[in-house]
GROMACS .gro file of C-alpha atoms in nm:
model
  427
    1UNK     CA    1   0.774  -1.890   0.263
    2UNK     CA    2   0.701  -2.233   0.120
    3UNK     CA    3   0.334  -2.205   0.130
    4UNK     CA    4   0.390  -1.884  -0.064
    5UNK     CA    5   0.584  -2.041  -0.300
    6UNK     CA    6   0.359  -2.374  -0.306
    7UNK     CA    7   0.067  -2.100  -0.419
    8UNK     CA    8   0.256  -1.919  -0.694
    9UNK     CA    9   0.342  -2.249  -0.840
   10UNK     CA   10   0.020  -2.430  -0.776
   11UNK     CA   11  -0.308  -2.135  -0.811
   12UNK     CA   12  -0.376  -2.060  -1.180
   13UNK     CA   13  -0.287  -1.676  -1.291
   14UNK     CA   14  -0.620  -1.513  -1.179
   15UNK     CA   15  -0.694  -1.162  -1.042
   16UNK     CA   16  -0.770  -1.342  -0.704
   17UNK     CA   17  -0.489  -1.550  -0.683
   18UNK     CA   18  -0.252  -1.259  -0.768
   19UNK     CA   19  -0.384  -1.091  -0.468
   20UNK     CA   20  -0.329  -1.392  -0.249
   21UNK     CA   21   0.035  -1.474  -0.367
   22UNK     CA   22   0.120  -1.069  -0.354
   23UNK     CA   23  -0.038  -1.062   0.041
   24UNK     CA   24   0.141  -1.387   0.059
   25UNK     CA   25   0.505  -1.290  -0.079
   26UNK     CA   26   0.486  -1.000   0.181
   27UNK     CA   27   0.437  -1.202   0.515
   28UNK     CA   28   0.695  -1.419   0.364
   29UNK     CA   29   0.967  -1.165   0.334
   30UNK     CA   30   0.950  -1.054   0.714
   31UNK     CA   31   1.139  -1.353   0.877
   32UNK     CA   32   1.385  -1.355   0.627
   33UNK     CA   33   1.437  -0.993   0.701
   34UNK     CA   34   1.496  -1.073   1.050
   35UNK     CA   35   1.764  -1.375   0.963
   36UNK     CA   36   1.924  -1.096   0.752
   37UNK     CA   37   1.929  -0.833   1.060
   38UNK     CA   38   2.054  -1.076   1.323
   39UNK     CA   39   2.336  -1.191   1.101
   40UNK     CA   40   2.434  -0.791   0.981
   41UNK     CA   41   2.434  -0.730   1.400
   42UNK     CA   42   2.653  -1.040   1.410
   43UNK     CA   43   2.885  -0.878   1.171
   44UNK     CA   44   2.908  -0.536   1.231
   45UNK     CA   45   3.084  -0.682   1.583
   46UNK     CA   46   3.348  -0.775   1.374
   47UNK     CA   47   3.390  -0.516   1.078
   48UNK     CA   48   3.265  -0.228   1.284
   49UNK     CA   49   2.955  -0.015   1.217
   50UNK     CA   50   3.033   0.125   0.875
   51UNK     CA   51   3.130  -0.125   0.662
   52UNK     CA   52   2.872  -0.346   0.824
   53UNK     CA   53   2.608  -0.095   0.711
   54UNK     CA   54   2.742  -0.059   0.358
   55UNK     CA   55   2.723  -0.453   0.316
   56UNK     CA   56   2.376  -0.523   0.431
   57UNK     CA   57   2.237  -0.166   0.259
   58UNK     CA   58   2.400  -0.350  -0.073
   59UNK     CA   59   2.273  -0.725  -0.005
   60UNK     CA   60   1.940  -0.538   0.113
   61UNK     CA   61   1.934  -0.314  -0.204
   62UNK     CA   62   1.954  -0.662  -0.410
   63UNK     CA   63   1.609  -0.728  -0.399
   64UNK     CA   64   1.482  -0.333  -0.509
   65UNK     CA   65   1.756  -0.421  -0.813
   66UNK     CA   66   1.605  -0.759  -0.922
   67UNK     CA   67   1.242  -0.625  -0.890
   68UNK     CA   68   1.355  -0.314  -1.112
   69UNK     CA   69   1.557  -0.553  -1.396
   70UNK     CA   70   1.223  -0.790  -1.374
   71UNK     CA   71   1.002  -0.472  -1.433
   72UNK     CA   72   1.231  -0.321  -1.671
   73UNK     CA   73   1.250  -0.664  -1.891
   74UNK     CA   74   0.903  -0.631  -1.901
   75UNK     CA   75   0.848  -0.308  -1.994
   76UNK     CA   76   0.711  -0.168  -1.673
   77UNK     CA   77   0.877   0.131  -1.701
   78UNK     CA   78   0.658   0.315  -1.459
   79UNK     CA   79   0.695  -0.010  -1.181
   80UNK     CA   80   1.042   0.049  -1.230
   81UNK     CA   81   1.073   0.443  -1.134
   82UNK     CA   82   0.846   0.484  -0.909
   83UNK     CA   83   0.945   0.154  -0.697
   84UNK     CA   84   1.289   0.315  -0.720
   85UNK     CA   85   1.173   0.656  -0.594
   86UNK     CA   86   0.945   0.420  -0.334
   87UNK     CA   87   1.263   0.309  -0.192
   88UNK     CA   88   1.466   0.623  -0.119
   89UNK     CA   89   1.150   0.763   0.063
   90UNK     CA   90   1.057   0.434   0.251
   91UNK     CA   91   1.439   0.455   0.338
   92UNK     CA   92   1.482   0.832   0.449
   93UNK     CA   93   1.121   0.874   0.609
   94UNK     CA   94   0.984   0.575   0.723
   95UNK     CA   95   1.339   0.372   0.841
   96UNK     CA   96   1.548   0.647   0.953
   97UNK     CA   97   1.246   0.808   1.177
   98UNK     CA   98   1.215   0.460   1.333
   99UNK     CA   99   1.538   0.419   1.401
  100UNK     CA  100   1.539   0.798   1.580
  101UNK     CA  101   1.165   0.710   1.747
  102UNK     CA  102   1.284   0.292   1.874
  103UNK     CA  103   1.652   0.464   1.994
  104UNK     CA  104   1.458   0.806   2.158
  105UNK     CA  105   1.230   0.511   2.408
  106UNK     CA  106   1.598   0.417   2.555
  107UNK     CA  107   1.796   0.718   2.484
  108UNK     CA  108   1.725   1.126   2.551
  109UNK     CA  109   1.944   1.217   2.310
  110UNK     CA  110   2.148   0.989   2.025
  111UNK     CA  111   2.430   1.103   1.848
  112UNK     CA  112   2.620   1.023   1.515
  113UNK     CA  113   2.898   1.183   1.306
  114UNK     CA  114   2.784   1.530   1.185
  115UNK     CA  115   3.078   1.527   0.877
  116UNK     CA  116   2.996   1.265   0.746
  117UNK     CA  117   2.588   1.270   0.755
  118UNK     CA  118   2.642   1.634   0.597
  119UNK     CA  119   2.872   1.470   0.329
  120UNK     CA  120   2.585   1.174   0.259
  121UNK     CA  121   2.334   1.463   0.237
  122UNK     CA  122   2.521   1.658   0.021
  123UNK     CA  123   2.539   1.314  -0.202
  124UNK     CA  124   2.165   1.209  -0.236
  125UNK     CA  125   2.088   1.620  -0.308
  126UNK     CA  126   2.347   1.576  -0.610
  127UNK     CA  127   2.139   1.263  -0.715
  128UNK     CA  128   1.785   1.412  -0.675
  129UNK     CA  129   1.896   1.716  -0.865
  130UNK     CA  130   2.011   1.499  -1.201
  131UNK     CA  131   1.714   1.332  -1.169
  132UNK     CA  132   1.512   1.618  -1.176
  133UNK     CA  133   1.712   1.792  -1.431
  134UNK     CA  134   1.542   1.572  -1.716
  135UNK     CA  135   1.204   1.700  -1.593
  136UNK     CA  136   1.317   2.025  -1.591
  137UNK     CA  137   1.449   1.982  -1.976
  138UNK     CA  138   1.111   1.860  -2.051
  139UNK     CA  139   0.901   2.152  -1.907
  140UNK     CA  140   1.149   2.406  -2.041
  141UNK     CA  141   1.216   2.310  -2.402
  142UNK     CA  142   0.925   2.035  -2.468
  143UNK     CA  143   0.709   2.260  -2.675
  144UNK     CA  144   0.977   2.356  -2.890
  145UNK     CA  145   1.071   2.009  -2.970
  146UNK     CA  146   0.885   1.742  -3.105
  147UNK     CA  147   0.825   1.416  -2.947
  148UNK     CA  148   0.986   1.172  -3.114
  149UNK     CA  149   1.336   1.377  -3.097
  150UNK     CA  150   1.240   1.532  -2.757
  151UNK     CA  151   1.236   1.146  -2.637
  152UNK     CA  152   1.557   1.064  -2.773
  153UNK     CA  153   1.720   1.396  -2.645
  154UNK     CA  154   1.615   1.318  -2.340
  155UNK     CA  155   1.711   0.962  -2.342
  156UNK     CA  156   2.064   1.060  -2.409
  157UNK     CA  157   2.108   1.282  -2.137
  158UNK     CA  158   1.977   1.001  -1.867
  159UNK     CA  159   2.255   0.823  -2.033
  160UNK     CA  160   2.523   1.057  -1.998
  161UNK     CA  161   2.425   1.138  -1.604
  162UNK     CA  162   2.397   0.794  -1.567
  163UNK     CA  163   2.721   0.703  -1.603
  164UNK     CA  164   2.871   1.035  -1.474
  165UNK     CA  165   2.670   0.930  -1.113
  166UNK     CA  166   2.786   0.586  -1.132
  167UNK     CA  167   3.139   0.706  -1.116
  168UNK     CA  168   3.054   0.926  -0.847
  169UNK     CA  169   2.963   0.632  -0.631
  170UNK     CA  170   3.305   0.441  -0.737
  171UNK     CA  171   3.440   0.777  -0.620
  172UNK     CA  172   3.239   0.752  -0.306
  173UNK     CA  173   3.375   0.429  -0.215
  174UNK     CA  174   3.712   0.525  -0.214
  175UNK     CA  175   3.621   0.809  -0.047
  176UNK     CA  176   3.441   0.595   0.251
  177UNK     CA  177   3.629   0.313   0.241
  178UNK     CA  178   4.006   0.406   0.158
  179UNK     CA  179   4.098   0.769   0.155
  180UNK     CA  180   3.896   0.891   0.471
  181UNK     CA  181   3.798   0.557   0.645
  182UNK     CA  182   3.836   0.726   0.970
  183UNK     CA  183   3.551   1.006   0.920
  184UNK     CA  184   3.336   0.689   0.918
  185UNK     CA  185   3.479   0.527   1.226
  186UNK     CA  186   3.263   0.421   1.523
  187UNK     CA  187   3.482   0.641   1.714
  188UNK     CA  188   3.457   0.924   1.521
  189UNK     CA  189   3.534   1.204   1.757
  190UNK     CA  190   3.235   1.474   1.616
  191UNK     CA  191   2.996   1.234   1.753
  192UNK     CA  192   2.771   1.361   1.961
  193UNK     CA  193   2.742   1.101   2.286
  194UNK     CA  194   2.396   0.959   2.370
  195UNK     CA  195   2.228   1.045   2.701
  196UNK     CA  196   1.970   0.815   2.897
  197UNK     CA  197   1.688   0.974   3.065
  198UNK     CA  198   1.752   1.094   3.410
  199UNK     CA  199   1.619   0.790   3.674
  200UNK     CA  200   1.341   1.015   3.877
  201UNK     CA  201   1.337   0.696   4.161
  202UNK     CA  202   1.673   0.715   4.233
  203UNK     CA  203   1.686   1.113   4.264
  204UNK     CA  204   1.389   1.036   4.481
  205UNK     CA  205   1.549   0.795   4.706
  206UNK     CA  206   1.843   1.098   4.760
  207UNK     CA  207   1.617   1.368   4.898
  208UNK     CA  208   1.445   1.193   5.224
  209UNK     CA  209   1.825   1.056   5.318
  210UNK     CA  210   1.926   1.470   5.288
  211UNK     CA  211   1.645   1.520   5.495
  212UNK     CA  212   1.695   1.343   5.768
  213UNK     CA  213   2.038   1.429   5.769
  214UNK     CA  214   1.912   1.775   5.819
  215UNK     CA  215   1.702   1.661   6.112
  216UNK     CA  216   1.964   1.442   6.305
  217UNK     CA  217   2.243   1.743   6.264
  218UNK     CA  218   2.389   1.765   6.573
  219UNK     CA  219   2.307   2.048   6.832
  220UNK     CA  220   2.638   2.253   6.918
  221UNK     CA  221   2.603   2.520   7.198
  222UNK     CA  222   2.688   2.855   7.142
  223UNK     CA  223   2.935   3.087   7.312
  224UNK     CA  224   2.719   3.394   7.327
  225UNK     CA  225   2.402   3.136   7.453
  226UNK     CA  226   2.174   2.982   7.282
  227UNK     CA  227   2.228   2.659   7.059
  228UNK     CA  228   2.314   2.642   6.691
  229UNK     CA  229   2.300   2.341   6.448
  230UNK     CA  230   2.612   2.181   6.302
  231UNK     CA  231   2.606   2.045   5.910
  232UNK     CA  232   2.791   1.748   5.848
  233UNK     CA  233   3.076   1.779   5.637
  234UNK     CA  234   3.001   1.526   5.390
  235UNK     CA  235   2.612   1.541   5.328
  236UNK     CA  236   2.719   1.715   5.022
  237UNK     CA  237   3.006   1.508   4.935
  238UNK     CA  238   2.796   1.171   4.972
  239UNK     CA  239   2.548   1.292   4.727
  240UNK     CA  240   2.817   1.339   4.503
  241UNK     CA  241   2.953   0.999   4.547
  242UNK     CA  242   2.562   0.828   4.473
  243UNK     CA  243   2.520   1.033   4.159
  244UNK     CA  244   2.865   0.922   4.012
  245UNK     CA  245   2.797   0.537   4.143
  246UNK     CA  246   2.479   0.573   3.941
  247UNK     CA  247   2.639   0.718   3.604
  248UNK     CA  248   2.956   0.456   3.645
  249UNK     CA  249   2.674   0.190   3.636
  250UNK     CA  250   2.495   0.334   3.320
  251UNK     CA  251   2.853   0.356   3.161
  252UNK     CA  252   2.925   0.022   3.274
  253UNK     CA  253   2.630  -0.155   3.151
  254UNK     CA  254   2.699   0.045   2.773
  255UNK     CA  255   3.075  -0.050   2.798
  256UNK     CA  256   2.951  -0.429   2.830
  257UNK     CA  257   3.110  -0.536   2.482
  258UNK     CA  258   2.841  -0.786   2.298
  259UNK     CA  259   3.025  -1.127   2.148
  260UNK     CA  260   2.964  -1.269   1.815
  261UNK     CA  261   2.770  -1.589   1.828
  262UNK     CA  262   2.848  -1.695   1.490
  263UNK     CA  263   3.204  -1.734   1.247
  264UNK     CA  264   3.245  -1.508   0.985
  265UNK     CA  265   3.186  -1.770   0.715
  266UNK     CA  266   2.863  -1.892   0.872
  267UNK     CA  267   2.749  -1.510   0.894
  268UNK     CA  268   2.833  -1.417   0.522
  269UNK     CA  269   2.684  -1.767   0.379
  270UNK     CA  270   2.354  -1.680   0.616
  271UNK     CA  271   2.377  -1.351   0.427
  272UNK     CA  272   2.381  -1.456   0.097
  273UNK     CA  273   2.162  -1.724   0.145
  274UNK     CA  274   1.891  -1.510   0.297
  275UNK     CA  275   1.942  -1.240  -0.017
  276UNK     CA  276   1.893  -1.496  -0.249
  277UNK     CA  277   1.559  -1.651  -0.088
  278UNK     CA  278   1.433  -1.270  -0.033
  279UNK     CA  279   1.512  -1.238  -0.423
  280UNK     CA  280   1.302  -1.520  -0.515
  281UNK     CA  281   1.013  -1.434  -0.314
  282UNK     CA  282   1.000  -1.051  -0.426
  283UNK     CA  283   1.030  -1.180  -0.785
  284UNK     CA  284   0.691  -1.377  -0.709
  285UNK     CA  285   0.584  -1.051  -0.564
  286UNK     CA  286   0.657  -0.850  -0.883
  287UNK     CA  287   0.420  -1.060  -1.146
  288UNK     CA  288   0.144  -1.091  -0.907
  289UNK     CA  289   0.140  -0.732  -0.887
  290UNK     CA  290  -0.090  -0.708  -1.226
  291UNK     CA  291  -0.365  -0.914  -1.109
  292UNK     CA  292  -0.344  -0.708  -0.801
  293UNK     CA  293  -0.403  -0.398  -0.978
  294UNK     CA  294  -0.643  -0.541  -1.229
  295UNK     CA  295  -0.971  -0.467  -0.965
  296UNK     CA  296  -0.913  -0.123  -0.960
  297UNK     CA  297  -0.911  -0.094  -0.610
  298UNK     CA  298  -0.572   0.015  -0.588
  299UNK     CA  299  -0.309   0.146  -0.842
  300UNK     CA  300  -0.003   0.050  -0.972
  301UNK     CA  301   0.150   0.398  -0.820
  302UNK     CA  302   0.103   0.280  -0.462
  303UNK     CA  303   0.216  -0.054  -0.523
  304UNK     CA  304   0.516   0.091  -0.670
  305UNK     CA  305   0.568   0.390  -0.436
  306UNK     CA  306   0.463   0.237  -0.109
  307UNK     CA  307   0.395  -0.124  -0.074
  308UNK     CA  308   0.741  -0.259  -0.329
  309UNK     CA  309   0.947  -0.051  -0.078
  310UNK     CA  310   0.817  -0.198   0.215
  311UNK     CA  311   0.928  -0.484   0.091
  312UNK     CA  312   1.259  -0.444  -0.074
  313UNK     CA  313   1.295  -0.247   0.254
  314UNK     CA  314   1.225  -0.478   0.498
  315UNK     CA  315   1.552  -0.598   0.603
  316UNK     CA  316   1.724  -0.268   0.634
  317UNK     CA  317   1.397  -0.165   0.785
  318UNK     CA  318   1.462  -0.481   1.091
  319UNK     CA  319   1.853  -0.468   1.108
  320UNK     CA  320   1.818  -0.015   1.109
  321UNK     CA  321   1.580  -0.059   1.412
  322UNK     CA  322   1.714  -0.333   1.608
  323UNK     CA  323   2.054  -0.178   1.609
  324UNK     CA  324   1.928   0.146   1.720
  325UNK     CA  325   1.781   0.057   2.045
  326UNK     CA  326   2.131  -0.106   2.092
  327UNK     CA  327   2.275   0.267   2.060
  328UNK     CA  328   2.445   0.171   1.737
  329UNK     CA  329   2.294   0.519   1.524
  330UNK     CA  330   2.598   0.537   1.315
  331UNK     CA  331   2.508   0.164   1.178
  332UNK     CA  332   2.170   0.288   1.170
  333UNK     CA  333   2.264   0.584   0.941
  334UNK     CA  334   2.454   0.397   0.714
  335UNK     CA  335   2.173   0.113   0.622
  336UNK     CA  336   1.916   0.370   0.594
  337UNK     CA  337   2.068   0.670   0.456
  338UNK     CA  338   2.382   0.444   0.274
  339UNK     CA  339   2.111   0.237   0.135
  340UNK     CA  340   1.934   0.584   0.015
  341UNK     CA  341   2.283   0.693  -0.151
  342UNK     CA  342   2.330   0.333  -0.335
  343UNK     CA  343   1.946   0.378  -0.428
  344UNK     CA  344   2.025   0.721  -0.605
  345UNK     CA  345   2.416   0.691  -0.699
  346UNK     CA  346   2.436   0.302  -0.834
  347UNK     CA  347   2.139   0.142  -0.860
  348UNK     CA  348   1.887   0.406  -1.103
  349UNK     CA  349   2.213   0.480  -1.284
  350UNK     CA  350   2.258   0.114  -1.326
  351UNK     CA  351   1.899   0.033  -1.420
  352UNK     CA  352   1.921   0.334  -1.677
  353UNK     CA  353   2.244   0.189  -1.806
  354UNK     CA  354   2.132  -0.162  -1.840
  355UNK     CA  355   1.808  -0.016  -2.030
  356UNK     CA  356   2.024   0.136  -2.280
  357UNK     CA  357   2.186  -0.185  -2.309
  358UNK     CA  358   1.909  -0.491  -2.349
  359UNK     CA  359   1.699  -0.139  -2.577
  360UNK     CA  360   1.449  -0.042  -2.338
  361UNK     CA  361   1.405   0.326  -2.350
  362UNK     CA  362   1.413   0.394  -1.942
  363UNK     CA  363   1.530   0.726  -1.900
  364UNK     CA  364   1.584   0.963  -1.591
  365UNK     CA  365   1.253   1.168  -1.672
  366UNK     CA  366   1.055   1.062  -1.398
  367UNK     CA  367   0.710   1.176  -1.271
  368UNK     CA  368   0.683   1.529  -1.127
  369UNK     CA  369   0.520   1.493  -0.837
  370UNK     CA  370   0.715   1.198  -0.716
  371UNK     CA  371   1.073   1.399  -0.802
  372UNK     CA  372   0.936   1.687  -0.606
  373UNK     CA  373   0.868   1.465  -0.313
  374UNK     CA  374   1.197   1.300  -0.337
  375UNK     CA  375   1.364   1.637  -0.378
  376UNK     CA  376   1.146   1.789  -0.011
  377UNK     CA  377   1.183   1.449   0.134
  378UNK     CA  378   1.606   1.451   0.095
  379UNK     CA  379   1.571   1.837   0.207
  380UNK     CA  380   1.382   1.774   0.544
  381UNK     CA  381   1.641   1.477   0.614
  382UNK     CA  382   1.922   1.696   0.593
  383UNK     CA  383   1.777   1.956   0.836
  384UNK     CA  384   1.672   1.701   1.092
  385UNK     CA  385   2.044   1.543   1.107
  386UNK     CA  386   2.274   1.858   1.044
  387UNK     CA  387   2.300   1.930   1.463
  388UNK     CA  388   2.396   1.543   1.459
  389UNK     CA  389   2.203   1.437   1.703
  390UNK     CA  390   1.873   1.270   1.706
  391UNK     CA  391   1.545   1.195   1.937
  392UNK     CA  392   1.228   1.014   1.943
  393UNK     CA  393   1.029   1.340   1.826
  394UNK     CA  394   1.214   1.438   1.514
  395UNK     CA  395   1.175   0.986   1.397
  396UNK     CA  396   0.776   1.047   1.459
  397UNK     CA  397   0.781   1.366   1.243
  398UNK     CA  398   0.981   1.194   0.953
  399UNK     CA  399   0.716   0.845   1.027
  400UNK     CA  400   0.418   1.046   0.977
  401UNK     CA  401   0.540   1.246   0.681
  402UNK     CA  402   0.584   0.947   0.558
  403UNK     CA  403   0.178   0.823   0.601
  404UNK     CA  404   0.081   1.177   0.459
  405UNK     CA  405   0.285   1.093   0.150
  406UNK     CA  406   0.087   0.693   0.147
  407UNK     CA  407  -0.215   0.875   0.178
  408UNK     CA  408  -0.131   1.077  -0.046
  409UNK     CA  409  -0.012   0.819  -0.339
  410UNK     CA  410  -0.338   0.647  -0.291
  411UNK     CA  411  -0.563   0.882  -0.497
  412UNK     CA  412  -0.250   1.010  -0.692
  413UNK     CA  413  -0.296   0.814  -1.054
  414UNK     CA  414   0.063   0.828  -1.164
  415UNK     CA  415   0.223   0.994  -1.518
  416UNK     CA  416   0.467   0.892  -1.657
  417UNK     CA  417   0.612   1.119  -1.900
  418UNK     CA  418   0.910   0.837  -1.979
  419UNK     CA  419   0.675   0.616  -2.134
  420UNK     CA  420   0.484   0.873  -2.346
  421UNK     CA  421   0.808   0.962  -2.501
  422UNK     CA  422   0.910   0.654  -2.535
  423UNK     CA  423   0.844   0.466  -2.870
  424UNK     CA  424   0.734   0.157  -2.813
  425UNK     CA  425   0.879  -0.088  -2.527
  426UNK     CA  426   0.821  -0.454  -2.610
  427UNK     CA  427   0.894  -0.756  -2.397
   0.00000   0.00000   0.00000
């Protein structure tokens, strides 16, 4: 991290340096994403899973904000949407179906709370559909209209959904953290439990003790002559008695209850601290980004789509995983999906909002084909989590939907409509 920052400061703005700062900034980020994971784990022991995940989806969320207000002071409208789309798909696709492929290695079968995953899915559809509303507007009534007052119609709806989706977070909150606190609960009792795989050596070492069982029964004669066999009693019954030894170990090694290692104030100031230093190094990230671009060799839309996320990502990406193989899914589900909701619900309403306030014309009009992906994207979630339990298959379906979409953005060039209409951003 200080050799990245030594660079920024130190190599003159060049096409080549931008390219080694930007590679630079990314390595930097991935320690600090694991400081933030192993302090979230060290404080989800003590505030439980859910309000654990809603504080590090927020502190995580931090950097996609300050890379959007950074864009958006600068006019980089498109950085700005598509960076913000970029997250909610790096966050859905790419986290979550880690989190179901690192937890399916350990477990058969994971489960969460199907209430309220259906209730967050019902959320981020809301969210896609006023984003894609504005599109809709534009394909519908855009010839009819000119540009100039089609822009400003358009501007003032974003507005107005803006800040009726910002209160439906607020709402949200209360709902998750005050009125029904309980449908969040670790404890939750629609939870589906988690299952390990069956141990194949220990069923193994069962069968040749039955068998010779069998063969040392004792001989009993018989009244009518001859000589019959006599089956123990408890052949059965000790089989019994070795499968529930094994399951009472399995339980017992989950019940083991982990201990913090740290106070709260030393985990919240290691928090903070490693926010703020992930914020500084993503902001270095963000103006190397058009010297990065300047080659040609790759585009601004995969840089905004794929690679930003990544980033901004990173430590829900760490803390989403590592806590999954620990059989913690519900803390999982709320840094990956609950960072998905904040994505859609607070922070594009926000960015909109603080647009209309500094005078940049950001709007809610974003590019087709990357509101139609969001839109499929939030729709194959919500069928892979409605049964409410999870495995390692359905995470590598969502992970390699996710490269098809990277491959994907590659060639794809990017519109964006927003800036068309809008007349004239300047720094």
């Amino acid at each position: 991290m200080i050799c990245q920052w030594s660079l920024y400061l130190a190599l003159p703005k060049t096409s080549t340096h931008d390219t080694i700062t930007f590679i630079f900034a990314f390595l930097a980020i991935i320690p600090l994403a694991k400081l933030l994971a192993f302090a979230t784990d060290e404080l989800s022991m003590r505030v439980g899973q859910t309000l654990a995940g809603l504080l590090n989806a927020t502190l995580g969320n931090a950097v996609e904000l300050i890379v959007a207000i950074i864009a958006l002071v600068q006019c980089e409208l498109q950085v700005v949407q598509s960076s913000l789309v970029g997250s909610i798909l790096s966050n859905l696709l790419l986290v979550l179906g880690m989190c179901f492929f690192a937890g399916g290695t350990r477990f058969s079968e994971q489960g969460f709370g199907v209430s309220a995953t259906q209730l967050n899915s019902s959320l981020l559809i809301i969210s896609v559909i006023a984003i894609l509303l504005p599109a809709a507007f534009h394909f519908t009534a855009g010839d009819q209209i000119e540009d100039p007052k089609e822009g400003r119609d358009i501007l003032a709806v974003s507005h107005g959904a803006a800040i009726i989706l910002l209160f439906i977070y607020g709402c949200y909150l209360v709902f998750q953290l005050f009125s029904h606190k309980e449908l969040y609960g670790d404890e939750k009792g629609d939870a589906f439990k988690s299952t390990r795989y069956v141990k194949k050596d220990k069923k193994a070492k069962v069968q040749p003790s039955a068998a010779a069982s069998e063969s040392a029964q004792p001989l009993t004669p018989k009244e009518g002559g001859g000589i019959v066999t006599t089956r123990p009693l408890d052949l059965e019954s000790n089989r019994t008695l070795s499968v529930h030894e094994e399951a009472h170990e399995e339980v017992h090694e989950e019940d083991e209850v982990e201990k913090p290692s740290m106070s709260v104030t030393l985990t919240v100031v290691l928090l903070v601290v490693v926010t703020v230093l992930v914020a500084v190094t993503a902001e270095f990230l963000v103006r190397s980004i058009d010297g990065l671009t300047a080659s040609g060799h790759i585009s601004k839309e995969f840089v905004g789509v794929i690679l930003l996320p990544i980033v901004g990502n990173a430590a829900e990406h760490v803390t989403a995983v590592t806590v999954s193989v620990k059989d913690k899914l519900t803390l999982s589900l709320g840094v990956a999906v609950g960072s998905s909701i904040q994505i859609a619900l607070f922070v594009i309403p926000f960015i909109v909002t603080l647009g209309w306030i500094i005078g940049k014309p950001l709007t809610l009009l974003f590019d087709p084909f990357e509101s139609i992906v969001m839109f499929l994207s939030v729709i194959v979630v919500n069928y892979v989590v409605q049964d409410g339990k999870s495995n390692w298959l359905e995470g590598m379906l969502l992970m390699c939907l996710y490269v098809i979409l990277a491959v994907v953005f590659w060639y794809y060039p990017g519109v964006s409509i927003s800036e068309q209409l809008a007349q004239g951003c300047t720094n």
